[in-house]
Tab-separated table of C-alpha atoms in Angstrom:
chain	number	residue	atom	x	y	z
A	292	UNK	CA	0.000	0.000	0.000
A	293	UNK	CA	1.337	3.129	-1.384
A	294	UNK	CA	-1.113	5.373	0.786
A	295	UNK	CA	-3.710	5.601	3.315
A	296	UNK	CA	-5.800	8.224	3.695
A	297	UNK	CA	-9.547	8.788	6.059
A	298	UNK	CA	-11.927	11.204	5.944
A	299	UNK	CA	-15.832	10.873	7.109
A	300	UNK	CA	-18.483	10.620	4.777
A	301	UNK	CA	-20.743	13.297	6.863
A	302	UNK	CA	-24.121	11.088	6.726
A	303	UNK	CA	-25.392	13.108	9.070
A	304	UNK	CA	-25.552	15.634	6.341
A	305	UNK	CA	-27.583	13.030	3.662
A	306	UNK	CA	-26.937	10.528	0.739
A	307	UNK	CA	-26.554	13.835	-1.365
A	308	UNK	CA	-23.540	14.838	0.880
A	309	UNK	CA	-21.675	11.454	1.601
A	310	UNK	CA	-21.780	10.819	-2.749
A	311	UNK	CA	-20.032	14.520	-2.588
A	312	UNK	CA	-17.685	13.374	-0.179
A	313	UNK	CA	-16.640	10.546	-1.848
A	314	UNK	CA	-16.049	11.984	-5.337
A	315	UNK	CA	-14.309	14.600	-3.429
A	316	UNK	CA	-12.261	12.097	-1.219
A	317	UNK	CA	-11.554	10.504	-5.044
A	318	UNK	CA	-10.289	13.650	-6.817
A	319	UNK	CA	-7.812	14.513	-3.736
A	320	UNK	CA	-6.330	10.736	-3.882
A	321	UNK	CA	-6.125	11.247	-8.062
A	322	UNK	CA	-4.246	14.537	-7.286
A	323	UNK	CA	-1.886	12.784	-4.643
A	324	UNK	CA	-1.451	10.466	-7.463
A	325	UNK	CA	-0.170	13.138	-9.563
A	326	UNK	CA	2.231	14.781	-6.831
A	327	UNK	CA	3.577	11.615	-5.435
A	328	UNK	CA	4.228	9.082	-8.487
A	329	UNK	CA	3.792	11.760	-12.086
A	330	UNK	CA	0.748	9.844	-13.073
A	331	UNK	CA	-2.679	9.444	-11.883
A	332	UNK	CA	-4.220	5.715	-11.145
A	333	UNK	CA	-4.992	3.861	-14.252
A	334	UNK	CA	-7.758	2.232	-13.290
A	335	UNK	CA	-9.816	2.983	-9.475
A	336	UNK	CA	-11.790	1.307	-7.039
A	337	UNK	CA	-14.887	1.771	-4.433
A	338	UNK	CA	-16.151	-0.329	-2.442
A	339	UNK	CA	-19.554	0.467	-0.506
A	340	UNK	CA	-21.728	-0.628	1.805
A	341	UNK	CA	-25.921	-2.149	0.984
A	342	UNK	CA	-27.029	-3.625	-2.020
A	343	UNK	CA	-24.271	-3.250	-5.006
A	344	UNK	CA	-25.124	-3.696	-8.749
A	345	UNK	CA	-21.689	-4.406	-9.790
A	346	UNK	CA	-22.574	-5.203	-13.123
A	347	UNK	CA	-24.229	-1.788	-13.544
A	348	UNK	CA	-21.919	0.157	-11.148
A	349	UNK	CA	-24.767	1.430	-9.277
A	350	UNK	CA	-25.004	1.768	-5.626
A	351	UNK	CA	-28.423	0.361	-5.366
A	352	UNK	CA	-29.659	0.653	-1.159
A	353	UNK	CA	-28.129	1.372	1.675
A	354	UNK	CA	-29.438	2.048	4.750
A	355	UNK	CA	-27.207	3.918	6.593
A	356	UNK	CA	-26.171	5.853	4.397
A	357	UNK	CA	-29.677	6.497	2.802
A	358	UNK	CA	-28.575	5.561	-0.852
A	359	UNK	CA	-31.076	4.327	-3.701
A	360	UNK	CA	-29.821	4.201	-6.908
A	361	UNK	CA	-26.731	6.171	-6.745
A	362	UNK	CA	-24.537	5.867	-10.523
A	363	UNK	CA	-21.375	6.225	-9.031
A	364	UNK	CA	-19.334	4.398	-11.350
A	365	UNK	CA	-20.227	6.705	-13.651
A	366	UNK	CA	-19.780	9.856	-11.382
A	367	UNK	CA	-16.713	8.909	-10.024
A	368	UNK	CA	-15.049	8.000	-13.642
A	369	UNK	CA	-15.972	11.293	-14.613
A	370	UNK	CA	-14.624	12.987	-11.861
A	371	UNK	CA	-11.605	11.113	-12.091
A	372	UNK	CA	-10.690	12.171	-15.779
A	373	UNK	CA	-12.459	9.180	-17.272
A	374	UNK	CA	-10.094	6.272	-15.791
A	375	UNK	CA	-12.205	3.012	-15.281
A	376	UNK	CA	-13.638	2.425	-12.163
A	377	UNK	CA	-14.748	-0.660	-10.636
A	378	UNK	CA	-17.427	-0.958	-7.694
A	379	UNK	CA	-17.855	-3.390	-5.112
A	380	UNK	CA	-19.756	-3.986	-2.042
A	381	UNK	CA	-17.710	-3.459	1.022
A	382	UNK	CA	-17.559	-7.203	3.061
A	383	UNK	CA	-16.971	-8.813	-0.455
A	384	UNK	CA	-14.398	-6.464	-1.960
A	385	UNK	CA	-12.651	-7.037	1.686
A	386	UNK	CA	-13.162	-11.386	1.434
A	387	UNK	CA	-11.751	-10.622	-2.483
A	388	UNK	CA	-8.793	-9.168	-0.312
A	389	UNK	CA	-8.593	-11.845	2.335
A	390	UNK	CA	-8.978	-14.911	-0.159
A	391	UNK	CA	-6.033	-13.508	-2.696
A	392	UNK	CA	-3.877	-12.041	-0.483
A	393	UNK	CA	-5.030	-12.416	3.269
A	394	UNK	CA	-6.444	-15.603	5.465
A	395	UNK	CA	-7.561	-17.397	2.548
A	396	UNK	CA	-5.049	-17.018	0.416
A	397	UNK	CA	-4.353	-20.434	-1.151
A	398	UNK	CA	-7.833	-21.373	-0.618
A	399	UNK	CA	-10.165	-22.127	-3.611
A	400	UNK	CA	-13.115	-22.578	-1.706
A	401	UNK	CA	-13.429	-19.604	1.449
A	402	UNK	CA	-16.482	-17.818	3.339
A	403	UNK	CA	-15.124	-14.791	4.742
A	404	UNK	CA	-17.404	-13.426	7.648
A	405	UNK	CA	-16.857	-10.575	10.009
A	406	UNK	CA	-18.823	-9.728	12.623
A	407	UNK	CA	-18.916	-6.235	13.239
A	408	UNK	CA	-21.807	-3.248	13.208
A	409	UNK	CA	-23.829	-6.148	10.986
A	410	UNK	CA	-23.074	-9.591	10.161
A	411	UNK	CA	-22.298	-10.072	6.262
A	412	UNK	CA	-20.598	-12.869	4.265
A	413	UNK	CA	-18.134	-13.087	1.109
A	414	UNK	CA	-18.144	-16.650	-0.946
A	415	UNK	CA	-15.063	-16.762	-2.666
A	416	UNK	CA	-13.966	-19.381	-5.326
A	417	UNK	CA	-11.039	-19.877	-7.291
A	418	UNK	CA	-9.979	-16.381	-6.537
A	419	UNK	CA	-13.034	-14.507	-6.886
A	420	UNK	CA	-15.927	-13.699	-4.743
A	421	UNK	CA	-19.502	-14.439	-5.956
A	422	UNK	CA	-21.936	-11.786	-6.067
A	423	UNK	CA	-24.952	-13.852	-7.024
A	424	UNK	CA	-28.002	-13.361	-9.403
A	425	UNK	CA	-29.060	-9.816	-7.919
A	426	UNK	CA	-25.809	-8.999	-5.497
A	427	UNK	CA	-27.497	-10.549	-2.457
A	428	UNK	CA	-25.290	-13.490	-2.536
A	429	UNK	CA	-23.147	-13.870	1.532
A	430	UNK	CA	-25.835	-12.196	3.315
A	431	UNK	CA	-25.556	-14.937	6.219
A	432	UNK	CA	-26.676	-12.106	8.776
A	433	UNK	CA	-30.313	-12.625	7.615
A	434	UNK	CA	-30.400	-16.107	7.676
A	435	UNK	CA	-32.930	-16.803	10.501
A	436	UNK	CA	-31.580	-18.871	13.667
A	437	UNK	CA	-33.502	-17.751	16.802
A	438	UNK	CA	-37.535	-18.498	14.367
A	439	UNK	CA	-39.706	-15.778	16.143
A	440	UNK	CA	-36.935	-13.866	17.977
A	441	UNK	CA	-35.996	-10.110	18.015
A	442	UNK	CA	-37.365	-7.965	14.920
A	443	UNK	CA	-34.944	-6.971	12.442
A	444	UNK	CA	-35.048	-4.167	10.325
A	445	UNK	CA	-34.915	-6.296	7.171
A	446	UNK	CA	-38.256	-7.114	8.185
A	447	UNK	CA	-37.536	-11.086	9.872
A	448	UNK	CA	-37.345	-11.853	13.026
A	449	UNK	CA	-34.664	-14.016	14.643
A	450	UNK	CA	-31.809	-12.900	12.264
A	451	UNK	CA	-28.153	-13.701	13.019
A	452	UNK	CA	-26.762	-10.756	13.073
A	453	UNK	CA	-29.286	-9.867	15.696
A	454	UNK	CA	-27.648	-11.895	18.157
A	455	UNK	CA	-24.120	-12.423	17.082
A	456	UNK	CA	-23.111	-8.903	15.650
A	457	UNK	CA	-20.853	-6.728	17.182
A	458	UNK	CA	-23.312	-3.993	17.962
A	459	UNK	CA	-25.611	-7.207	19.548
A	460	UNK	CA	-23.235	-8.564	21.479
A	461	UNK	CA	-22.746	-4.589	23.244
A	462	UNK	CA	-26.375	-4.147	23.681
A	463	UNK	CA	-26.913	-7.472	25.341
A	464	UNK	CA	-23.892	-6.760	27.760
A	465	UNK	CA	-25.459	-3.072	28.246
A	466	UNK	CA	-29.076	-4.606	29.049
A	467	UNK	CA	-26.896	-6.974	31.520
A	468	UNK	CA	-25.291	-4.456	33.507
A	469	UNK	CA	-27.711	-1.768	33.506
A	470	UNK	CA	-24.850	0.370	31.799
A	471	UNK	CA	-25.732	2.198	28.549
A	472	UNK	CA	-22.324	2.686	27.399
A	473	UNK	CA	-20.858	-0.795	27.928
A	474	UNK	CA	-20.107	-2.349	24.520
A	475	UNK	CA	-19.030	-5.667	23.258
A	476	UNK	CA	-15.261	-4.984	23.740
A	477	UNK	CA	-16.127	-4.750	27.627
A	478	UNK	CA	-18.281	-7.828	27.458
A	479	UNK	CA	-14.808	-9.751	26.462
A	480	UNK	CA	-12.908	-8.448	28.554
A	481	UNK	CA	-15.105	-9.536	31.033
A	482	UNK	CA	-15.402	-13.089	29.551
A	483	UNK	CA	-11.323	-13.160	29.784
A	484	UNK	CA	-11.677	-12.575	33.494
A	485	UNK	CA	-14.001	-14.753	34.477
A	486	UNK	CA	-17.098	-12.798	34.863
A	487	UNK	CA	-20.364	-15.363	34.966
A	488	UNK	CA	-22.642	-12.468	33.348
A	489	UNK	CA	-20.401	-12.096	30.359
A	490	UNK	CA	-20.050	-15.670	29.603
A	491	UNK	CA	-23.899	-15.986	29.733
A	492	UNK	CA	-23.863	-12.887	27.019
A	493	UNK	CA	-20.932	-14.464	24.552
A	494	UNK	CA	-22.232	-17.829	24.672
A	495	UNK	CA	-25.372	-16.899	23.700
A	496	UNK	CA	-23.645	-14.944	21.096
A	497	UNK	CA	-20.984	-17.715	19.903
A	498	UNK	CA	-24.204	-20.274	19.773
A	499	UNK	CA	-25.820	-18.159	17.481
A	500	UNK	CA	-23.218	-17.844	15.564
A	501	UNK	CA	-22.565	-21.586	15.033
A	502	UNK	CA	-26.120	-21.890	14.515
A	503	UNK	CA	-25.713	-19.910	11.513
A	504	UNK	CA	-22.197	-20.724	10.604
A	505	UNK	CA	-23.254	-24.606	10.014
A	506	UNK	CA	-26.061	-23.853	7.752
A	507	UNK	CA	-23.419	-21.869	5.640
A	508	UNK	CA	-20.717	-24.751	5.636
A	509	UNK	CA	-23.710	-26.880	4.951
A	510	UNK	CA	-24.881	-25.043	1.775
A	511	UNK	CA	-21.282	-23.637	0.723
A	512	UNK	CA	-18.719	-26.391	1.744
A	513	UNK	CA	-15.669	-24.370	1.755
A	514	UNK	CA	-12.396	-25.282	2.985
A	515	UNK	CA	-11.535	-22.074	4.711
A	516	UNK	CA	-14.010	-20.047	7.332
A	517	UNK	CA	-12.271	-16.821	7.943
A	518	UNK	CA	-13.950	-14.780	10.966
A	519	UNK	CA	-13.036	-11.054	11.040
A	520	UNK	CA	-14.249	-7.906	12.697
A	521	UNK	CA	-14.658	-6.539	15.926
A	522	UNK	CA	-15.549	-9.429	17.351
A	523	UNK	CA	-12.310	-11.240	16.001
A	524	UNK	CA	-10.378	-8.950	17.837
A	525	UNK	CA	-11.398	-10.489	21.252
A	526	UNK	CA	-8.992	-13.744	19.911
A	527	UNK	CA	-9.359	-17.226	21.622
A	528	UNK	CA	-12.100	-15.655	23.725
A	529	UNK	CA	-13.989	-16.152	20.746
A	530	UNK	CA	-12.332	-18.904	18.441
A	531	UNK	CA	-12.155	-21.078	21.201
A	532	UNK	CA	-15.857	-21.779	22.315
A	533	UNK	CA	-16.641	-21.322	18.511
A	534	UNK	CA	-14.185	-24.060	17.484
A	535	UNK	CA	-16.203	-25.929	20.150
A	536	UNK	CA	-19.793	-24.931	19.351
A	537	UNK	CA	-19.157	-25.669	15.417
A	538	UNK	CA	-17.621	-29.206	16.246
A	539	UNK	CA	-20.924	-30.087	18.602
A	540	UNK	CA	-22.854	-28.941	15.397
A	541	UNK	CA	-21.623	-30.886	12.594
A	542	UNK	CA	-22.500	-34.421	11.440
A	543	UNK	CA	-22.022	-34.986	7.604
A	544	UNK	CA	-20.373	-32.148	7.382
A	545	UNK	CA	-16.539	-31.181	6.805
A	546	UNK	CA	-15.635	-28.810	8.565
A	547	UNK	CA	-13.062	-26.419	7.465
A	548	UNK	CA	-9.988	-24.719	8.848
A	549	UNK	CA	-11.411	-21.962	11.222
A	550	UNK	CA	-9.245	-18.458	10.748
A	551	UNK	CA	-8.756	-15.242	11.979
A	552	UNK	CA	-9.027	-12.429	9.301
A	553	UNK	CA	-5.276	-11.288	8.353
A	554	UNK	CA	-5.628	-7.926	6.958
A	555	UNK	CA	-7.760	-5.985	9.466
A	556	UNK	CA	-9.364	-2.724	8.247
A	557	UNK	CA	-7.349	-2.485	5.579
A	558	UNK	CA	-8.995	-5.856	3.794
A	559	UNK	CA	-11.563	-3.092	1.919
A	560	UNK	CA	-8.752	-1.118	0.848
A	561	UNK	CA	-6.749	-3.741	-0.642
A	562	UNK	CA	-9.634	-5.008	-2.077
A	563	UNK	CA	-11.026	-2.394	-3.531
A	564	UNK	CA	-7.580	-1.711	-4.953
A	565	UNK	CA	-7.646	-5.713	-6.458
A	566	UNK	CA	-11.149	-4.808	-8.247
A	567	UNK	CA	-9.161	-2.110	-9.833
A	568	UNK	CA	-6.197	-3.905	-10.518
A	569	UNK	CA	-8.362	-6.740	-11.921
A	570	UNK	CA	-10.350	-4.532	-14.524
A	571	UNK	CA	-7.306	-2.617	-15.958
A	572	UNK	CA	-6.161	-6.230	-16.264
A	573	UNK	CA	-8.649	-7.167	-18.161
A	574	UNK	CA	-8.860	-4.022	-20.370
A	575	UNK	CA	-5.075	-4.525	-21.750
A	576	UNK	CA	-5.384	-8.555	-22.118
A	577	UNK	CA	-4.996	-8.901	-25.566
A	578	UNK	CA	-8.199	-10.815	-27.000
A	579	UNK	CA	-8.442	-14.769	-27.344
A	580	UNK	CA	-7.969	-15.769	-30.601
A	581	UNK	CA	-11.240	-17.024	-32.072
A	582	UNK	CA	-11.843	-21.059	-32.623
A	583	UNK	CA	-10.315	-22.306	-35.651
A	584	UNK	CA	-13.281	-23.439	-37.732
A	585	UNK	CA	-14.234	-26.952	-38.218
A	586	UNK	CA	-12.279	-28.890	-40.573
A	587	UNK	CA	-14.249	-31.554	-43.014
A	588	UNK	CA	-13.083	-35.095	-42.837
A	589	UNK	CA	-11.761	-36.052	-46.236
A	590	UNK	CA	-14.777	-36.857	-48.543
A	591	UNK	CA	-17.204	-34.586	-46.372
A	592	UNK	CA	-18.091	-31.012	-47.785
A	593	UNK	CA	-17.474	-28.217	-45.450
A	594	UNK	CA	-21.266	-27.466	-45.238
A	595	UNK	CA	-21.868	-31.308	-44.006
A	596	UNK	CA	-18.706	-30.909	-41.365
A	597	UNK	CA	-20.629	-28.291	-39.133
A	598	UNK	CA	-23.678	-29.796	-37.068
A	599	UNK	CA	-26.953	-28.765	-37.433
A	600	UNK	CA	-28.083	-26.185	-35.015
A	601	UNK	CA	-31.875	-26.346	-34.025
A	602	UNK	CA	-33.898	-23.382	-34.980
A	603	UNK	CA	-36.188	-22.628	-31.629
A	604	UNK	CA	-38.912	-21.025	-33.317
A	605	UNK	CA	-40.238	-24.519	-34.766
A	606	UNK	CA	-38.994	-28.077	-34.658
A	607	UNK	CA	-37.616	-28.231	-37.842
A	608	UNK	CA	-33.431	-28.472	-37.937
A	609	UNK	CA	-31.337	-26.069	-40.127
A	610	UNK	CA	-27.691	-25.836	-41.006
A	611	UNK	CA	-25.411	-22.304	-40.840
């Protein structure tokens, strides 16, 4: 990494205001670009959080930052001069950096999931990270494991990431205590010292998670579960009852090597800096030749070498 650079996306100000902070944000790294190394980026990257058309480069919903719809591939190549850009959603542009580069690296099968504000998921395969039909693909924190439980704002009830999220796990250790500002990094540091309150909070938290881990090496089979996040941070005071909670689960199931996330906060960086990487890649990769066309056998005509194709508009067969 060349450079890091933060600034805040003011969402208390609007969506208007946090897409003008990021093309700003954008055009100040270009300009570094130009200061530091005599040449802007060839090719740029953004990853963001919510529902991401990647295909379209369109920043479809997000709820904390109030997007619908948002073109910013579009406005942020033109604000950059017209480079390419590529778009990705954040916790899969961060598992694309853990899987090449990170934890996973190696892997061809990983499910990157870290548990922080929200629980999301990144499938990776063969060195990419699927994004699914409509870009829903990894969302394990809505996968239901408590049926009937505590309302989510997706509109289910009993979601994962209602009991095993960072921002859970604080508010159950808050409601515990009777302290409003006690948050899940207090809860485990509690658990590390013993306190019986605290273990009652993260075990309900790690079971959850299991719960909802096991349906996801059940429907994904991958060789490599990395865990990253907040709740990551906490170490064997969370690895080690989840190692045991997943290994009580399991029957038919393999299940995989259990990780720690490598890169930290900079996974969405690097990743988003991969996506980049990855389309100006693609842009000066000269084309595949075309197939060599079908050679007759001796005695056959060329027509007669090529099979007939059928025509879907009736049953009959014709030949191109």
């Amino acid at each position: 990494m060349l450079h890091r650079a933060r600034r805040p996306t003011g969402r208390e100000r609007g969506p208007e205001a946090v897409t003008a902070a990021v093309l700003d944000f954008a055009a100040e790294l270009r300009a570094h670009g130009l200061s530091a190394f005599g040449e802007p980026a060839l090719a740029a990257g953004v990853a963001v959080p919510g529902i991401v058309d990647d295909a379209r480069g369109v920043a479809a919903y997000s709820a904390n930052l109030g997007w619908r719809d948002v073109p910013l591939r579009a406005l942020l190549s033109e604000r950059l001069g017209g480079v390419p850009v590529a778009l990705g959603h954040d916790v899969r542009t961060g598992g694309l950096a853990e899987g090449r580069i990170g934890a996973g690296r190696g892997a061809d099968r990983f499910l990157f999931v870290p548990l922080g504000t929200g629980i999301a998921g990144a499938i990776g395969i063969d060195g990419r990270v699927e994004a699914g039909a409509h870009g829903f693909a990894g969302e394990i924190g809505h996968v239901v494991v408590r049926p009937g439980g505590v309302d989510c704002p997706c509109g289910q009830r009993g979601c994962l990431e209602r009991y095993a999220s960072a921002s859970a796990v604080g508010h159950a250790w808050a409601a515990a205590l009777g302290d409003p500002e006690a948050d899940a990094a207090d809860c485990a540091r509690a658990v590390a010292a013993g306190d019986t309150r605290a273990r009652e909070v993260w075990q309900a938290a790690v079971d959850a998670l299991a719960d909802g881990l096991v349906t996801a090496l059940t429907l994904l089979d991958p060789r490599t579960l990395i865990i990253g996040g907040g709740l990551a941070e906490a170490g064997p005071t969370l690895f080690d009852p989840l190692h045991e909670a997943l290994r009580a689960r399991v029957t038919f199931q393999k299940l995989p090597e259990v990780v720690p996330a490598g890169l930290g906060d900079n996974a969405g960086c690097l990743g988003a800096g991969l996506l980049a990487w990855d389309l100006h890649a693609a842009a000066v990769r000269p084309p595949a030749d075309p197939p060599s066309p079908a050679l007759p056998a001796p005695g056959m005509s060329a027509a007669s070498a090529v099979p007939p194709v059928r025509d879907t508009t009736d049953s009959s067969e014709v030949t191109t």
